[in-house]
Amino acid sequence: MSEPMTQHYREILLGVGENPAREGLLDTPKRAAKAMQFLCNGYQKTLAEIVNGALFESDNDEMVIVREIELYSLCEHHLLPFIGKAHVAYIPTGKVLGLSKVARIVDMYARRLQIQENLTRQIAEAIQQVTGAAGVAVVIEAQHMCMMMRGVEKQNSVMSTSVMLGAFRESQNTRSEFLQLIGRK
């Protein structure tokens, strides 16, 4: 754990008018620093480490979908969480990716300071890069605490973003099949 980060959290407590020497806050700077390091651990991972050779020969050339992958990220503008689900699909061209690797790729990019639009694109491009797929589609639906807890305070708003690459972008039928299979027609 980073001592400078711990010290910064002490300064934040002072900045909001709290006493970091108060019993309930004695270890808060250390815990907050440790939590932030965990929430941003995607910076310590690489795509090669995540995939770790889990790419397997396959004759399958039909759509592969992993739905409702929960994700937790931090808004890069306010450092507040956004929480949601990713739906990821790809059309293999001779190789399929180990199932857990799709979720791990989502986590790697989500565990960085983000905006949802960029997160969606990063996941799609990573899946494309790793698999060489004929097409990749990613839809993310998330609720943003920066919009719920502050600002406009809209509790029921959900942001949806999508990135369609290759066959998903070029073929309305392929895109429609994906959206129907994830229940978003």
mmCIF file with all atom_site columns, N, CA and C in Angstrom, residues 7 10 15 18-19 26 28 51 57 59 61 69 73 100 126-127 140 143 156 159 166 171 177-179 185:
data_model
loop_
_atom_site.group_PDB
_atom_site.id
_atom_site.type_symbol
_atom_site.label_atom_id
_atom_site.label_alt_id
_atom_site.label_comp_id
_atom_site.label_asym_id
_atom_site.label_entity_id
_atom_site.label_seq_id
_atom_site.pdbx_PDB_ins_code
_atom_site.Cartn_x
_atom_site.Cartn_y
_atom_site.Cartn_z
_atom_site.occupancy
_atom_site.B_iso_or_equiv
_atom_site.pdbx_formal_charge
_atom_site.auth_seq_id
_atom_site.auth_comp_id
_atom_site.auth_asym_id
_atom_site.auth_atom_id
_atom_site.pdbx_PDB_model_num
ATOM 1  N N  . GLN A 1 7   ? -1.526  9.233   2.996   1.00 0.00 ? 7   GLN A N  1
ATOM 2  C CA . GLN A 1 7   ? -1.430  10.617  3.456   1.00 0.00 ? 7   GLN A CA 1
ATOM 3  C C  . GLN A 1 7   ? -2.421  11.520  2.713   1.00 0.00 ? 7   GLN A C  1
ATOM 4  N N  . ARG A 1 10  ? -5.712  11.186  4.303   1.00 0.00 ? 10  ARG A N  1
ATOM 5  C CA . ARG A 1 10  ? -5.766  11.971  5.547   1.00 0.00 ? 10  ARG A CA 1
ATOM 6  C C  . ARG A 1 10  ? -6.093  13.438  5.219   1.00 0.00 ? 10  ARG A C  1
ATOM 7  N N  . GLY A 1 15  ? -9.820  18.052  4.685   1.00 0.00 ? 15  GLY A N  1
ATOM 8  C CA . GLY A 1 15  ? -10.460 18.969  3.738   1.00 0.00 ? 15  GLY A CA 1
ATOM 9  C C  . GLY A 1 15  ? -11.971 18.999  3.830   1.00 0.00 ? 15  GLY A C  1
ATOM 10 N N  . GLU A 1 18  ? -13.268 16.802  8.706   1.00 0.00 ? 18  GLU A N  1
ATOM 11 C CA . GLU A 1 18  ? -13.211 15.698  9.667   1.00 0.00 ? 18  GLU A CA 1
ATOM 12 C C  . GLU A 1 18  ? -11.885 15.707  10.420  1.00 0.00 ? 18  GLU A C  1
ATOM 13 N N  . ASN A 1 19  ? -11.850 14.918  11.461  1.00 0.00 ? 19  ASN A N  1
ATOM 14 C CA . ASN A 1 19  ? -10.661 14.766  12.273  1.00 0.00 ? 19  ASN A CA 1
ATOM 15 C C  . ASN A 1 19  ? -10.115 13.356  12.046  1.00 0.00 ? 19  ASN A C  1
ATOM 16 N N  . LEU A 1 26  ? -9.348  6.487   12.414  1.00 0.00 ? 26  LEU A N  1
ATOM 17 C CA . LEU A 1 26  ? -7.910  6.247   12.579  1.00 0.00 ? 26  LEU A CA 1
ATOM 18 C C  . LEU A 1 26  ? -7.294  5.452   11.424  1.00 0.00 ? 26  LEU A C  1
ATOM 19 N N  . THR A 1 28  ? -8.945  4.782   8.525   1.00 0.00 ? 28  THR A N  1
ATOM 20 C CA . THR A 1 28  ? -9.651  5.060   7.265   1.00 0.00 ? 28  THR A CA 1
ATOM 21 C C  . THR A 1 28  ? -8.708  5.435   6.130   1.00 0.00 ? 28  THR A C  1
ATOM 22 N N  . VAL A 1 51  ? -5.345  -13.230 -20.960 1.00 0.00 ? 51  VAL A N  1
ATOM 23 C CA . VAL A 1 51  ? -5.686  -14.326 -21.883 1.00 0.00 ? 51  VAL A CA 1
ATOM 24 C C  . VAL A 1 51  ? -4.858  -15.565 -21.566 1.00 0.00 ? 51  VAL A C  1
ATOM 25 N N  . GLU A 1 57  ? -8.478  -23.752 -30.742 1.00 0.00 ? 57  GLU A N  1
ATOM 26 C CA . GLU A 1 57  ? -8.915  -24.048 -32.109 1.00 0.00 ? 57  GLU A CA 1
ATOM 27 C C  . GLU A 1 57  ? -10.383 -24.488 -32.086 1.00 0.00 ? 57  GLU A C  1
ATOM 28 N N  . ASP A 1 59  ? -13.941 -25.044 -35.011 1.00 0.00 ? 59  ASP A N  1
ATOM 29 C CA . ASP A 1 59  ? -14.594 -24.883 -36.312 1.00 0.00 ? 59  ASP A CA 1
ATOM 30 C C  . ASP A 1 59  ? -15.818 -23.985 -36.201 1.00 0.00 ? 59  ASP A C  1
ATOM 31 N N  . ASP A 1 61  ? -18.193 -21.063 -36.262 1.00 0.00 ? 61  ASP A N  1
ATOM 32 C CA . ASP A 1 61  ? -18.195 -19.724 -36.867 1.00 0.00 ? 61  ASP A CA 1
ATOM 33 C C  . ASP A 1 61  ? -19.526 -19.019 -36.578 1.00 0.00 ? 61  ASP A C  1
ATOM 34 N N  . ILE A 1 69  ? -22.348 -9.718  -17.728 1.00 0.00 ? 69  ILE A N  1
ATOM 35 C CA . ILE A 1 69  ? -21.105 -9.740  -16.947 1.00 0.00 ? 69  ILE A CA 1
ATOM 36 C C  . ILE A 1 69  ? -21.131 -8.504  -16.058 1.00 0.00 ? 69  ILE A C  1
ATOM 37 N N  . SER A 1 73  ? -16.823 0.081   -11.952 1.00 0.00 ? 73  SER A N  1
ATOM 38 C CA . SER A 1 73  ? -15.763 0.973   -12.388 1.00 0.00 ? 73  SER A CA 1
ATOM 39 C C  . SER A 1 73  ? -15.879 2.285   -11.650 1.00 0.00 ? 73  SER A C  1
ATOM 40 N N  . SER A 1 100 ? -14.012 -17.681 -19.224 1.00 0.00 ? 100 SER A N  1
ATOM 41 C CA . SER A 1 100 ? -13.716 -16.751 -18.131 1.00 0.00 ? 100 SER A CA 1
ATOM 42 C C  . SER A 1 100 ? -12.879 -15.573 -18.600 1.00 0.00 ? 100 SER A C  1
ATOM 43 N N  . ALA A 1 126 ? -10.205 -5.151  -27.574 1.00 0.00 ? 126 ALA A N  1
ATOM 44 C CA . ALA A 1 126 ? -9.383  -6.203  -26.976 1.00 0.00 ? 126 ALA A CA 1
ATOM 45 C C  . ALA A 1 126 ? -9.848  -7.586  -27.443 1.00 0.00 ? 126 ALA A C  1
ATOM 46 N N  . ILE A 1 127 ? -11.149 -7.817  -27.444 1.00 0.00 ? 127 ILE A N  1
ATOM 47 C CA . ILE A 1 127 ? -11.690 -9.107  -27.911 1.00 0.00 ? 127 ILE A CA 1
ATOM 48 C C  . ILE A 1 127 ? -11.315 -9.308  -29.374 1.00 0.00 ? 127 ILE A C  1
ATOM 49 N N  . ILE A 1 140 ? -22.923 -2.128  -22.964 1.00 0.00 ? 140 ILE A N  1
ATOM 50 C CA . ILE A 1 140 ? -22.825 -1.947  -21.514 1.00 0.00 ? 140 ILE A CA 1
ATOM 51 C C  . ILE A 1 140 ? -23.992 -1.095  -21.061 1.00 0.00 ? 140 ILE A C  1
ATOM 52 N N  . GLN A 1 143 ? -25.408 2.158   -14.174 1.00 0.00 ? 143 GLN A N  1
ATOM 53 C CA . GLN A 1 143 ? -25.898 3.281   -13.377 1.00 0.00 ? 143 GLN A CA 1
ATOM 54 C C  . GLN A 1 143 ? -24.692 3.988   -12.788 1.00 0.00 ? 143 GLN A C  1
ATOM 55 N N  . ASN A 1 156 ? -33.046 6.507   -11.276 1.00 0.00 ? 156 ASN A N  1
ATOM 56 C CA . ASN A 1 156 ? -33.431 5.388   -12.133 1.00 0.00 ? 156 ASN A CA 1
ATOM 57 C C  . ASN A 1 156 ? -32.840 5.463   -13.526 1.00 0.00 ? 156 ASN A C  1
ATOM 58 N N  . MET A 1 159 ? -27.375 4.288   -18.296 1.00 0.00 ? 159 MET A N  1
ATOM 59 C CA . MET A 1 159 ? -26.682 4.650   -19.526 1.00 0.00 ? 159 MET A CA 1
ATOM 60 C C  . MET A 1 159 ? -26.376 3.380   -20.297 1.00 0.00 ? 159 MET A C  1
ATOM 61 N N  . GLY A 1 166 ? -16.720 -5.047  -37.259 1.00 0.00 ? 166 GLY A N  1
ATOM 62 C CA . GLY A 1 166 ? -16.773 -6.091  -38.276 1.00 0.00 ? 166 GLY A CA 1
ATOM 63 C C  . GLY A 1 166 ? -18.188 -6.455  -38.666 1.00 0.00 ? 166 GLY A C  1
ATOM 64 N N  . SER A 1 171 ? -23.500 -5.868  -40.908 1.00 0.00 ? 171 SER A N  1
ATOM 65 C CA . SER A 1 171 ? -24.728 -6.625  -41.177 1.00 0.00 ? 171 SER A CA 1
ATOM 66 C C  . SER A 1 171 ? -25.817 -6.290  -40.163 1.00 0.00 ? 171 SER A C  1
ATOM 67 N N  . GLU A 1 177 ? -29.641 -9.931  -34.480 1.00 0.00 ? 177 GLU A N  1
ATOM 68 C CA . GLU A 1 177 ? -29.616 -11.209 -33.768 1.00 0.00 ? 177 GLU A CA 1
ATOM 69 C C  . GLU A 1 177 ? -28.972 -11.036 -32.399 1.00 0.00 ? 177 GLU A C  1
ATOM 70 N N  . PHE A 1 178 ? -27.843 -10.342 -32.354 1.00 0.00 ? 178 PHE A N  1
ATOM 71 C CA . PHE A 1 178 ? -27.158 -10.088 -31.085 1.00 0.00 ? 178 PHE A CA 1
ATOM 72 C C  . PHE A 1 178 ? -28.069 -9.339  -30.120 1.00 0.00 ? 178 PHE A C  1
ATOM 73 N N  . LEU A 1 179 ? -28.656 -8.246  -30.569 1.00 0.00 ? 179 LEU A N  1
ATOM 74 C CA . LEU A 1 179 ? -29.505 -7.436  -29.702 1.00 0.00 ? 179 LEU A CA 1
ATOM 75 C C  . LEU A 1 179 ? -30.708 -8.228  -29.230 1.00 0.00 ? 179 LEU A C  1
ATOM 76 N N  . LYS A 1 185 ? -33.986 -5.647  -28.128 1.00 0.00 ? 185 LYS A N  1
ATOM 77 C CA . LYS A 1 185 ? -34.447 -5.384  -29.489 1.00 0.00 ? 185 LYS A CA 1
ATOM 78 C C  . LYS A 1 185 ? -35.205 -4.102  -29.593 1.00 0.00 ? 185 LYS A C  1
#
